[in-house]
Amino acid sequence: MRLPLHTRYADYDSKGHVNNAAYLTYFEIARGALWVDVLGGDADFPFVVAAAAVRYASPARLGEALDVEVEAGEVRRKAWVWRYRVRERATGRLVAEGETTQVMYDYAAGASVPIPDSLRARLAALPAATGA
């Protein structure tokens, strides 16, 4: 899934570059859109983000239009991975890439739980990340 990003003035540092912390917000926006697209926003699948990583390839500058791509990664017993790429829209230049690991979570018990079969099937039906 590819989404156009709407950067905010607050995303930029004093040099006119997108600040490193903004990329995790971009990943969250993409993850939320995919969650709604795949599950219709179903809240019966509570999860937490257990890990997040960002690798910066080139600076995004004030005024550049960006897109964020999100794809399915590995699906394990209790967790799955989303993979992200942020690109400059006009040229496709890679700006950043990363991933988050989501863990199914029982908030009442305060513990991780296995991914329900119904969610596992939906995740398995998504296109795998190509790394392109």
Coordinates of C-alpha atoms in Angstrom, one line a residue, residues 2 11 15 28 31 49 52 66 77 81 85 97 102 107 117 123 126:
R2 CA 1.3 3.5 -0.9
D11 CA 8.2 17.7 11.0
K15 CA 17.9 23.2 8.4
E28 CA 2.2 5.0 12.2
R31 CA 0.2 1.2 9.6
V49 CA 4.3 -2.1 18.9
A52 CA 10.6 0.0 15.7
L66 CA 6.6 12.2 0.0
R77 CA 3.1 -17.0 16.5
V81 CA 6.3 -7.2 11.0
R85 CA 9.7 2.9 2.7
E97 CA 13.0 2.6 5.3
Q102 CA 3.5 -5.7 16.4
Y107 CA -4.5 -5.8 28.1
D117 CA -6.3 -17.6 13.2
L123 CA -2.0 -11.1 7.3
L126 CA -1.3 -9.5 2.1

